[in-house]
Tab-separated table of C-alpha atoms and ligand atoms in Angstrom:
chain	number	residue	atom	x	y	z
A	1	MET	CA	-17.708	29.676	28.747
A	2	LYS	CA	-15.612	29.207	25.592
A	3	SER	CA	-16.915	26.475	23.301
A	4	MET	CA	-14.751	24.133	21.224
A	5	HIS	CA	-17.230	24.231	18.403
A	6	LYS	CA	-17.874	27.939	18.054
A	7	ILE	CA	-15.839	30.180	15.830
A	8	ASP	CA	-14.049	33.034	17.612
A	9	LEU	CA	-11.028	35.164	16.826
A	10	ASP	CA	-8.553	32.701	18.343
A	11	LEU	CA	-9.940	29.922	16.215
A	12	ILE	CA	-9.792	32.002	13.054
A	13	GLU	CA	-6.187	32.844	13.790
A	14	MET	CA	-5.416	29.203	14.416
A	15	THR	CA	-7.128	28.197	11.169
A	16	LEU	CA	-4.985	30.691	9.267
A	17	ASP	CA	-1.807	29.433	10.976
A	18	VAL	CA	-2.636	25.835	10.156
A	19	MET	CA	-3.480	26.642	6.541
A	20	LYS	CA	-0.262	28.620	6.187
A	21	TYR	CA	1.697	25.663	7.507
A	22	ALA	CA	-0.141	23.263	5.174
A	23	ILE	CA	0.458	25.526	2.178
A	24	GLY	CA	4.129	25.770	3.140
A	25	ARG	CA	4.419	21.994	3.364
A	26	ILE	CA	2.569	21.431	0.071
A	27	SER	CA	4.586	23.987	-1.886
A	28	ALA	CA	8.030	23.316	-0.383
A	29	THR	CA	10.556	21.997	-2.845
A	30	GLU	CA	12.903	20.611	-0.183
A	31	HIS	CA	12.031	18.682	2.952
A	32	LEU	CA	14.247	17.561	5.767
A	33	ILE	CA	14.528	13.871	6.440
A	34	GLY	CA	13.491	13.861	10.075
A	35	LYS	CA	14.854	11.520	12.685
A	36	PRO	CA	13.030	9.666	15.402
A	37	LYS	CA	13.895	10.430	19.012
A	38	LYS	CA	13.266	8.249	22.017
A	39	GLU	CA	9.879	8.785	23.658
A	40	GLU	CA	11.542	10.095	26.839
A	41	GLU	CA	13.456	12.666	24.781
A	42	LEU	CA	10.310	13.869	23.051
A	43	LYS	CA	8.501	14.009	26.364
A	44	ALA	CA	11.319	16.075	27.861
A	45	LEU	CA	11.080	18.497	24.938
A	46	VAL	CA	7.322	18.995	24.928
A	47	GLY	CA	6.245	18.292	28.521
A	48	GLU	CA	2.603	17.638	29.460
A	49	THR	CA	0.346	18.340	26.517
A	50	ILE	CA	-2.933	16.842	27.662
A	51	THR	CA	-4.240	18.719	30.659
A	52	ALA	CA	-7.660	19.581	32.075
A	53	LYS	CA	-7.534	23.152	30.762
A	54	GLY	CA	-5.490	22.574	27.593
A	55	ILE	CA	-2.129	24.156	26.726
A	56	GLY	CA	-3.590	26.309	23.954
A	57	GLY	CA	-3.512	25.777	20.215
A	58	GLU	CA	-0.698	28.193	19.516
A	59	TYR	CA	1.609	26.582	22.064
A	60	ALA	CA	0.700	23.044	20.950
A	61	PHE	CA	1.232	23.943	17.294
A	62	ASN	CA	4.646	25.390	18.089
A	63	LEU	CA	5.580	22.157	19.858
A	64	TRP	CA	4.556	20.325	16.730
A	65	LYS	CA	6.624	22.561	14.439
A	66	GLU	CA	9.656	22.783	16.708
A	67	HIS	CA	9.999	19.237	17.934
A	68	LEU	CA	7.441	16.689	16.818
A	69	ALA	CA	7.268	17.282	13.064
A	70	LYS	CA	11.045	16.883	12.943
A	71	ALA	CA	10.838	13.415	14.430
A	72	ASN	CA	9.023	12.139	11.332
A	73	VAL	CA	10.626	10.922	8.134
A	74	PRO	CA	8.508	12.238	5.258
A	75	VAL	CA	7.737	9.439	2.825
A	76	ASP	CA	7.840	11.828	-0.105
A	77	HIS	CA	11.475	12.825	0.338
A	78	PRO	CA	13.257	12.075	-2.966
A	79	ARG	CA	16.004	10.193	-1.121
A	80	ASN	CA	13.596	8.183	0.999
A	81	LEU	CA	13.821	4.930	-0.928
A	82	ALA	CA	13.034	2.563	1.941
A	83	PHE	CA	10.186	0.036	2.209
A	84	VAL	CA	7.556	1.343	-0.245
A	85	PRO	CA	7.757	5.124	-0.016
A	86	ALA	CA	5.077	7.444	-1.341
A	87	SER	CA	4.722	10.698	-3.177
A	88	PRO	CA	1.216	12.092	-3.033
A	89	THR	CA	0.432	14.721	-5.647
A	90	LYS	CA	-0.145	18.247	-4.391
A	91	ALA	CA	-3.697	18.100	-5.746
A	92	ALA	CA	-4.388	14.914	-3.779
A	93	ILE	CA	-2.950	16.395	-0.583
A	94	MET	CA	-5.045	19.521	-0.980
A	95	PHE	CA	-8.165	17.464	-1.429
A	96	ASP	CA	-7.285	15.428	1.634
A	97	LEU	CA	-7.714	18.692	3.512
A	98	VAL	CA	-11.092	19.173	1.836
A	99	THR	CA	-12.049	15.589	2.723
A	100	SER	CA	-11.247	16.254	6.382
A	101	ALA	CA	-13.024	19.584	6.404
A	102	SER	CA	-16.187	18.130	4.853
A	103	SER	CA	-17.070	15.579	7.582
A	104	ILE	CA	-18.434	12.991	5.197
A	105	HIS	CA	-19.497	9.596	6.503
A	106	GLY	CA	-18.414	7.360	3.640
A	107	ALA	CA	-20.175	4.136	4.583
A	108	TYR	CA	-23.561	4.688	2.926
A	109	TRP	CA	-24.709	6.522	-0.183
A	110	MET	CA	-27.504	8.141	1.820
A	111	GLU	CA	-24.956	10.202	3.765
A	112	GLY	CA	-21.983	10.342	1.421
A	113	ALA	CA	-23.398	10.265	-2.132
A	114	GLY	CA	-21.248	13.139	-3.451
A	115	GLY	CA	-18.009	11.753	-2.039
A	116	ILE	CA	-18.809	8.160	-2.933
A	117	PHE	CA	-19.700	9.213	-6.490
A	118	CYS	CA	-16.194	10.672	-6.848
A	119	GLU	CA	-14.582	7.589	-5.320
A	120	ASN	CA	-16.491	5.415	-7.763
A	121	GLU	CA	-15.321	7.456	-10.747
A	122	ALA	CA	-11.724	6.846	-9.667
A	123	MET	CA	-12.541	3.190	-9.006
A	124	LYS	CA	-13.911	2.761	-12.557
A	125	TRP	CA	-10.538	3.857	-13.876
A	126	MET	CA	-8.739	1.414	-11.593
A	127	VAL	CA	-11.002	-1.449	-12.673
A	128	SER	CA	-10.392	-0.532	-16.320
A	129	LEU	CA	-6.623	-0.813	-15.745
A	130	THR	CA	-7.046	-4.413	-14.615
A	131	GLY	CA	-9.195	-5.523	-17.552
A	132	MET	CA	-11.596	-7.316	-15.181
A	133	PRO	CA	-14.948	-8.179	-16.815
A	134	ASN	CA	-18.136	-6.087	-16.727
A	135	GLY	CA	-19.683	-6.038	-13.296
A	136	ALA	CA	-16.335	-6.013	-11.497
A	137	PHE	CA	-16.005	-3.229	-8.988
A	138	GLY	CA	-14.276	-2.257	-5.790
A	139	VAL	CA	-14.006	0.009	-2.774
A	140	PHE	CA	-11.317	2.002	-1.076
A	141	THR	CA	-9.933	0.660	2.191
A	142	SER	CA	-7.499	1.886	4.811
A	143	GLY	CA	-4.658	0.074	3.022
A	144	GLY	CA	-3.416	-3.159	1.513
A	145	THR	CA	-3.730	-5.101	4.748
A	146	ALA	CA	-7.428	-4.258	5.098
A	147	ALA	CA	-7.974	-4.959	1.393
A	148	ASN	CA	-6.268	-8.362	1.633
A	149	LEU	CA	-8.329	-9.236	4.713
A	150	SER	CA	-11.564	-8.172	3.025
A	151	ALA	CA	-10.729	-10.354	0.021
A	152	ILE	CA	-9.695	-13.401	2.076
A	153	VAL	CA	-12.872	-13.220	4.154
A	154	THR	CA	-15.003	-12.873	1.009
A	155	ALA	CA	-13.312	-15.914	-0.519
A	156	ARG	CA	-13.686	-17.968	2.653
A	157	GLU	CA	-17.367	-17.089	3.115
A	158	HIS	CA	-18.081	-17.972	-0.509
A	159	TRP	CA	-16.314	-21.311	-0.089
A	160	ARG	CA	-18.218	-22.020	3.110
A	161	GLU	CA	-21.534	-21.620	1.318
A	162	ASN	CA	-21.001	-25.254	0.402
A	163	PRO	CA	-22.194	-27.212	3.466
A	164	GLU	CA	-19.394	-29.718	2.865
A	165	TYR	CA	-16.865	-27.083	4.008
A	166	GLU	CA	-18.927	-25.494	6.766
A	167	ARG	CA	-16.871	-27.016	9.556
A	168	GLU	CA	-13.509	-27.081	7.779
A	169	LYS	CA	-10.658	-24.699	8.517
A	170	GLY	CA	-9.684	-23.144	5.212
A	171	LEU	CA	-6.253	-23.250	3.619
A	172	ILE	CA	-4.656	-20.806	1.199
A	173	ILE	CA	-1.482	-21.077	-0.846
A	174	THR	CA	0.905	-18.245	-1.576
A	175	SER	CA	4.689	-17.899	-1.841
A	176	ILE	CA	7.299	-16.573	0.567
A	177	GLY	CA	7.487	-13.520	-1.696
A	178	ALA	CA	3.980	-12.528	-0.574
A	179	HIS	CA	3.672	-9.561	1.744
A	180	SER	CA	3.601	-10.175	5.497
A	181	SER	CA	-0.004	-8.940	5.603
A	182	ILE	CA	-1.164	-12.069	3.770
A	183	LYS	CA	0.183	-14.255	6.570
A	184	ALA	CA	-1.062	-11.863	9.254
A	185	MET	CA	-4.541	-11.602	7.749
A	186	ALA	CA	-4.792	-15.377	7.252
A	187	LYS	CA	-4.336	-15.533	11.017
A	188	VAL	CA	-7.073	-12.960	11.562
A	189	ALA	CA	-9.400	-14.910	9.269
A	190	ASP	CA	-8.339	-18.133	11.024
A	191	VAL	CA	-7.218	-19.888	7.864
A	192	ASP	CA	-4.033	-21.871	7.412
A	193	ILE	CA	-1.440	-20.774	4.918
A	194	LEU	CA	0.999	-22.819	2.882
A	195	LEU	CA	4.023	-21.017	1.468
A	196	VAL	CA	5.730	-22.035	-1.765
A	197	ASP	CA	9.370	-21.721	-0.756
A	198	SER	CA	10.649	-19.330	-3.399
A	199	GLU	CA	10.886	-15.595	-3.546
A	200	GLU	CA	11.203	-15.734	-7.311
A	201	ARG	CA	8.169	-15.594	-9.602
A	202	LEU	CA	5.448	-18.048	-8.547
A	203	THR	CA	4.417	-19.986	-11.653
A	204	GLY	CA	1.354	-22.040	-12.490
A	205	GLU	CA	3.602	-25.120	-12.491
A	206	ASP	CA	4.945	-24.382	-8.980
A	207	LEU	CA	1.393	-23.993	-7.812
A	208	MET	CA	0.225	-27.221	-9.476
A	209	THR	CA	3.119	-29.168	-7.980
A	210	THR	CA	2.310	-27.777	-4.528
A	211	ILE	CA	-1.336	-28.747	-4.895
A	212	GLN	CA	-0.394	-32.250	-6.014
A	213	HIS	CA	1.644	-32.699	-2.840
A	214	LEU	CA	-1.250	-31.824	-0.532
A	215	THR	CA	-2.890	-34.525	1.560
A	216	GLU	CA	-6.475	-35.331	0.668
A	217	HIS	CA	-7.736	-33.365	3.635
A	218	GLN	CA	-5.519	-30.361	2.864
A	219	ARG	CA	-6.821	-30.386	-0.705
A	220	LYS	CA	-10.370	-30.373	0.617
A	221	ARG	CA	-9.545	-27.357	2.808
A	222	LEU	CA	-7.776	-25.404	0.058
A	223	PHE	CA	-9.994	-22.579	-1.159
A	224	ALA	CA	-7.766	-19.752	-2.418
A	225	VAL	CA	-4.426	-18.811	-3.930
A	226	VAL	CA	-2.744	-15.445	-3.457
A	227	ALA	CA	-0.378	-14.315	-6.211
A	228	THR	CA	1.576	-11.084	-5.953
A	229	GLY	CA	1.546	-8.365	-8.589
A	230	GLY	CA	4.834	-6.784	-7.549
A	231	THR	CA	6.479	-8.259	-4.457
A	232	THR	CA	7.381	-5.723	-1.807
A	233	ASN	CA	10.946	-6.909	-1.516
A	234	ALA	CA	11.908	-7.203	-5.167
A	235	GLY	CA	9.040	-6.012	-7.391
A	236	ILE	CA	8.473	-9.483	-8.842
A	237	ILE	CA	5.187	-10.150	-10.620
A	238	ASP	CA	4.026	-13.737	-10.326
A	239	ASP	CA	2.943	-15.708	-13.386
A	240	LEU	CA	-0.605	-14.434	-13.128
A	241	GLU	CA	-1.721	-16.166	-16.340
A	242	GLY	CA	-0.407	-19.544	-15.155
A	243	VAL	CA	-1.771	-19.178	-11.621
A	244	ALA	CA	-5.152	-18.084	-12.994
A	245	ALA	CA	-5.339	-21.200	-15.182
A	246	VAL	CA	-4.618	-23.508	-12.224
A	247	CYS	CA	-7.162	-21.702	-10.058
A	248	GLU	CA	-9.786	-22.075	-12.748
A	249	GLN	CA	-9.049	-25.749	-13.237
A	250	GLU	CA	-8.984	-26.455	-9.496
A	251	ASN	CA	-11.943	-24.219	-8.663
A	252	LEU	CA	-9.948	-21.958	-6.326
A	253	TRP	CA	-10.391	-18.281	-5.525
A	254	PHE	CA	-7.654	-16.280	-7.269
A	255	HIS	CA	-6.521	-13.196	-5.358
A	256	VAL	CA	-3.816	-10.887	-6.670
A	257	ASP	CA	-2.055	-8.688	-4.144
A	258	ALA	CA	-0.933	-5.755	-6.267
A	259	ALA	CA	-0.862	-3.322	-3.338
A	260	TYR	CA	2.504	-1.981	-4.424
A	261	GLY	CA	2.714	-3.006	-8.097
A	262	GLY	CA	-0.879	-2.175	-9.076
A	263	GLY	CA	0.042	1.395	-9.940
A	264	ALA	CA	2.226	-0.012	-12.720
A	265	LEU	CA	-0.852	-1.341	-14.539
A	266	VAL	CA	-0.981	2.107	-16.116
A	267	ALA	CA	2.575	1.817	-17.481
A	268	ASP	CA	2.740	0.517	-21.061
A	269	SER	CA	6.338	-0.673	-20.636
A	270	VAL	CA	5.375	-3.323	-18.054
A	271	ARG	CA	1.627	-3.846	-18.490
A	272	HIS	CA	2.147	-7.176	-20.266
A	273	LEU	CA	3.809	-8.606	-17.144
A	274	PHE	CA	0.423	-8.396	-15.408
A	275	ASN	CA	-1.432	-10.426	-18.054
A	276	GLY	CA	-3.818	-12.776	-16.282
A	277	ILE	CA	-4.743	-10.247	-13.605
A	278	GLU	CA	-8.043	-9.737	-15.428
A	279	LYS	CA	-9.019	-13.277	-14.396
A	280	ALA	CA	-8.651	-12.570	-10.680
A	281	ASP	CA	-11.577	-12.971	-8.312
A	282	SER	CA	-10.173	-10.144	-6.213
A	283	ILE	CA	-7.300	-7.680	-6.425
A	284	THR	CA	-5.620	-5.388	-3.897
A	285	ILE	CA	-4.199	-2.083	-5.145
A	286	ASP	CA	-2.942	0.665	-2.838
A	287	PRO	CA	-3.370	4.168	-4.258
A	288	HIS	CA	-1.259	5.380	-1.310
A	289	LYS	CA	1.704	3.584	-2.831
A	290	TRP	CA	2.063	4.045	-6.578
A	291	MET	CA	-1.047	6.070	-7.373
A	292	PHE	CA	0.248	9.081	-5.510
A	293	SER	CA	-2.525	9.360	-2.898
A	294	PRO	CA	-1.920	10.501	0.652
A	295	TYR	CA	-2.247	7.984	3.491
A	296	ASP	CA	-4.326	6.150	3.928
A	297	CYS	CA	-5.841	4.750	0.792
A	298	GLY	CA	-5.930	1.120	-0.289
A	299	ALA	CA	-8.478	-0.613	-2.489
A	300	VAL	CA	-9.999	-4.020	-3.027
A	301	LEU	CA	-11.561	-4.965	-6.376
A	302	TYR	CA	-13.885	-7.920	-6.930
A	303	LYS	CA	-14.924	-9.774	-10.047
A	304	GLU	CA	-18.327	-10.382	-8.384
A	305	PRO	CA	-18.914	-7.661	-5.812
A	306	GLU	CA	-22.102	-9.421	-4.636
A	307	LEU	CA	-19.928	-12.081	-3.010
A	308	ALA	CA	-18.171	-9.398	-0.964
A	309	LYS	CA	-21.535	-7.995	0.029
A	310	ASN	CA	-22.653	-11.413	1.259
A	311	ALA	CA	-19.527	-11.571	3.413
A	312	HIS	CA	-19.289	-8.025	4.731
A	313	SER	CA	-22.686	-6.309	4.785
A	314	GLN	CA	-23.473	-5.450	8.416
A	315	GLN	CA	-26.978	-5.814	9.825
A	316	GLY	CA	-28.558	-3.715	12.556
A	317	SER	CA	-31.904	-2.048	13.108
A	318	TYR	CA	-30.146	1.343	13.130
A	319	LEU	CA	-28.720	0.531	9.672
A	320	ASP	CA	-31.966	-0.515	7.983
A	321	ILE	CA	-32.768	2.951	6.667
A	322	PHE	CA	-29.465	3.106	4.786
A	323	LYS	CA	-30.425	-0.019	2.874
A	324	ASP	CA	-33.955	1.131	2.148
A	325	GLU	CA	-35.083	1.586	-1.444
A	326	GLY	CA	-35.408	5.305	-0.792
A	327	ALA	CA	-31.697	5.527	0.067
A	328	HIS	CA	-30.687	3.815	-3.162
A	329	GLY	CA	-27.045	3.921	-4.082
A	330	PHE	CA	-23.698	2.202	-3.631
A	331	ASN	CA	-22.766	1.516	-0.018
A	332	PRO	CA	-18.974	1.037	0.294
A	333	THR	CA	-19.270	-0.450	3.762
A	334	ASP	CA	-20.889	-3.567	2.271
A	335	TYR	CA	-17.733	-4.628	0.442
A	336	GLN	CA	-14.980	-4.521	3.060
A	337	ILE	CA	-14.417	-4.851	6.788
A	338	GLN	CA	-15.035	-1.269	7.915
A	339	LEU	CA	-18.356	0.410	8.755
A	340	THR	CA	-17.684	4.108	9.408
A	341	ARG	CA	-15.152	5.193	6.853
A	342	ARG	CA	-13.478	8.259	5.460
A	343	VAL	CA	-14.109	8.848	1.738
A	344	ARG	CA	-10.453	8.173	1.305
A	345	GLY	CA	-10.675	7.776	-2.463
A	346	LEU	CA	-11.667	11.427	-2.783
A	347	PRO	CA	-8.101	12.839	-2.957
A	348	LEU	CA	-7.278	10.327	-5.716
A	349	TRP	CA	-10.368	11.400	-7.660
A	350	PHE	CA	-9.448	15.084	-7.436
A	351	SER	CA	-5.884	14.443	-8.509
A	352	LEU	CA	-6.975	12.239	-11.432
A	353	ALA	CA	-9.567	14.802	-12.483
A	354	THR	CA	-7.022	17.612	-12.219
A	355	HIS	CA	-4.132	16.017	-14.057
A	356	GLY	CA	-5.658	13.313	-16.249
A	357	THR	CA	-4.535	9.713	-16.396
A	358	ASP	CA	-1.632	10.355	-18.832
A	359	ARG	CA	0.274	12.149	-16.080
A	360	TYR	CA	-0.081	9.065	-13.901
A	361	LYS	CA	1.382	6.967	-16.689
A	362	GLU	CA	4.382	9.300	-16.987
A	363	ALA	CA	5.001	9.458	-13.244
A	364	VAL	CA	4.896	5.657	-12.843
A	365	GLU	CA	7.094	5.126	-15.914
A	366	ARG	CA	9.641	7.460	-14.328
A	367	GLY	CA	9.833	5.238	-11.223
A	368	ILE	CA	10.499	2.229	-13.453
A	369	GLU	CA	13.088	4.202	-15.413
A	370	LEU	CA	14.854	5.279	-12.206
A	371	ALA	CA	15.190	1.622	-11.214
A	372	GLN	CA	16.771	0.865	-14.592
A	373	ILE	CA	19.119	3.836	-14.272
A	374	ALA	CA	20.141	2.753	-10.766
A	375	GLY	CA	20.700	-0.768	-12.101
A	376	ARG	CA	23.075	0.522	-14.793
A	377	MET	CA	25.004	2.685	-12.290
A	378	ILE	CA	25.422	-0.307	-9.980
A	379	GLU	CA	26.582	-2.561	-12.804
A	380	ALA	CA	29.135	0.022	-13.886
A	381	HIS	CA	30.615	0.229	-10.400
A	382	PRO	CA	33.476	-2.113	-9.449
A	383	ASP	CA	32.448	-2.329	-5.759
A	384	LEU	CA	28.747	-2.837	-6.347
A	385	GLU	CA	26.753	-5.682	-7.823
A	386	LEU	CA	23.128	-6.275	-8.749
A	387	VAL	CA	21.542	-9.160	-6.845
A	388	ARG	CA	18.985	-9.520	-9.637
A	389	GLU	CA	17.763	-7.372	-12.514
A	390	PRO	CA	15.639	-4.431	-11.315
A	391	SER	CA	11.944	-5.305	-11.409
A	392	LEU	CA	9.231	-2.639	-11.500
A	393	SER	CA	10.808	0.062	-9.325
A	394	CYS	CA	12.770	-2.210	-6.947
A	395	VAL	CA	16.523	-2.671	-7.089
A	396	LEU	CA	18.385	-5.200	-4.925
A	397	TYR	CA	22.143	-4.820	-4.879
A	398	ARG	CA	25.150	-5.678	-2.780
A	399	ARG	CA	28.249	-3.789	-1.742
A	400	LYS	CA	31.008	-6.331	-2.326
A	401	GLY	CA	32.641	-7.417	0.906
A	402	TRP	CA	30.046	-5.953	3.238
A	403	GLN	CA	28.652	-7.852	6.197
A	404	PRO	CA	25.064	-7.336	7.465
A	405	GLU	CA	26.270	-4.902	10.151
A	406	ASP	CA	27.924	-2.729	7.473
A	407	TYR	CA	24.557	-2.219	5.764
A	408	THR	CA	22.917	-1.372	9.075
A	409	HIS	CA	25.645	1.094	9.991
A	410	TRP	CA	25.467	2.717	6.559
A	411	THR	CA	21.698	3.117	6.799
A	412	TYR	CA	21.967	4.775	10.231
A	413	GLU	CA	24.805	7.044	9.105
A	414	ASN	CA	22.895	8.395	6.098
A	415	HIS	CA	19.787	8.816	8.189
A	416	ARG	CA	21.695	10.509	11.034
A	417	LYS	CA	23.093	13.029	8.572
A	418	GLY	CA	19.564	13.735	7.324
A	419	PHE	CA	20.747	12.714	3.865
A	420	ALA	CA	18.800	9.614	2.849
A	421	LEU	CA	16.773	6.696	4.105
A	422	VAL	CA	17.785	3.523	2.301
A	423	THR	CA	17.333	0.344	4.302
A	424	PRO	CA	18.743	-3.167	3.946
A	425	THR	CA	16.707	-6.276	3.274
A	426	LYS	CA	17.363	-9.981	2.900
A	427	TRP	CA	17.324	-11.995	-0.280
A	428	LYS	CA	16.974	-15.771	-0.248
A	429	ASN	CA	19.867	-17.357	-2.023
A	430	GLY	CA	19.412	-21.138	-2.066
A	431	ASP	CA	18.885	-21.987	1.587
A	432	ALA	CA	20.672	-18.912	2.903
A	433	PHE	CA	19.420	-15.386	3.396
A	434	GLU	CA	21.827	-12.682	2.281
A	435	THR	CA	21.633	-9.121	3.619
A	436	VAL	CA	21.600	-6.681	0.704
A	437	SER	CA	20.655	-3.102	-0.013
A	438	ARG	CA	17.372	-2.115	-1.654
A	439	PHE	CA	15.928	0.854	-3.497
A	440	CYS	CA	12.222	1.310	-4.119
A	441	PHE	CA	11.418	4.282	-6.358
A	442	ILE	CA	8.022	5.958	-6.247
A	443	ASN	CA	8.753	9.676	-6.228
A	444	PRO	CA	9.218	10.848	-9.839
A	445	ASP	CA	11.258	13.778	-8.520
A	446	THR	CA	14.088	11.552	-7.339
A	447	THR	CA	17.013	12.453	-9.606
A	448	GLU	CA	19.905	10.532	-11.087
A	449	LYS	CA	22.130	12.746	-8.955
A	450	ASP	CA	20.278	11.549	-5.821
A	451	ILE	CA	21.019	7.930	-6.758
A	452	GLU	CA	24.636	8.723	-7.571
A	453	MET	CA	25.131	10.531	-4.250
A	454	ILE	CA	23.620	7.643	-2.300
A	455	LEU	CA	25.789	5.065	-4.078
A	456	ASP	CA	28.859	7.240	-3.458
A	457	THR	CA	28.328	6.952	0.295
A	458	MET	CA	28.918	3.195	-0.025
A	459	ILE	CA	32.459	3.573	-1.264
B	501	PLP	C1	2.409	-6.338	-1.786
B	501	PLP	C2	1.889	-5.662	-0.554
B	501	PLP	N1	0.761	-6.085	0.011
B	501	PLP	C3	0.242	-5.517	1.112
B	501	PLP	C4	0.881	-4.465	1.735
B	501	PLP	C5	0.286	-3.865	2.972
B	501	PLP	O1	-0.299	-2.655	2.677
B	501	PLP	P1	-0.632	-1.567	3.821
B	501	PLP	O2	0.664	-1.252	4.472
B	501	PLP	O3	-1.233	-0.446	3.052
B	501	PLP	O4	-1.596	-2.197	4.765
B	501	PLP	C6	2.075	-3.976	1.199
B	501	PLP	C7	2.800	-2.873	1.852
B	501	PLP	O5	3.927	-2.568	1.546
B	501	PLP	C8	2.593	-4.573	0.023
B	501	PLP	O6	3.733	-4.147	-0.553
């Protein structure tokens, strides 16, 4: 009988086909912007794929190439400027293949020392970008959501060490500019959340005023504040210095969600905007956003990693050996919510080692520059208008006279043509929400011509 785990000629051929495809994808200079199809349409195209005897690798791979791959929108397309796109380096993508091929269990040093060593080298660089004090360290997570959850749970467990709060439901404060994952993860951690009602920069004063308006019981339940280091919608960096000072004075955990903006810590032109981040108790940074890693790769950094260990370290007789003296080393599982984990920081390490950190600086600065260039083009255009000055690599702008449905139609049209993916968003203007258009630049290979062509389709 044929085995799935034994090498034979068919498998060698398949390996070569897959590698050829991967090399083609990595080295291609142009990609199509794919389009989703309805599930029924995809099903009609590919038929039954999971059967008792299998349909064969060659046939399945052809289905992938012919139909399924085309239903994806690659995040690294230079005219994919929606949400927070991505642009993994070729070196990082290649090492993602190596990571997969190496079958490394990244939870414990005993099994994954080589991979975890590399992750930690990359992590040291990330910590150094923040300016956090000696002893601060972090781990790679599946993304910003998991990092935010890991941080919130750490903060809550630390707060609950005080018997006075043991039976209290915790409360955190953030602003409406915070990412949806903060609200979602507060729910998972069963803590209440109070939102400062402004999408503009959250200041220490706003925070202090909000705290002063809490009831006595709410104040007792308040244990953490989440500031954002680059809001997803508009790239706004909260007043981290001011928020840090209030947190220190009020004895609150200070978390900075820099999932998107954290990559910009490397950029000299904007580094000063993050001042105060070094005082954070925890920070989220997603290498799969602006540090050019493939999905998925987030990270959570702690001022005192021991507190995260107290909150997250899992116990079990089958795990004892991994914590034994003889298995000494750093165990990433202890510092976030996941046990079994991919060494997902490995591609970042390889890319950093290959290119050096200066290249990262240049690539991030280019994203910021593209936002400025787009801003100037919009300002120069009689039918277009900036909603606010570009911030980091986000640009919010309006097409004069357009209604929300015009933005939606325009997005679909450009996507249908396989030309670009630029999606609308809403911006809070007083009490009203206005539908506007938004660019988020990550890919340094996006050109001025790309921006010009996209703006031209609005006229
Ligand atoms: C500021 C911020 N926080 C958190 C997240 C969630 O990260 P992920 O999608 O990696 O879970 C995002 C995603 O865009 C973000 O921009």
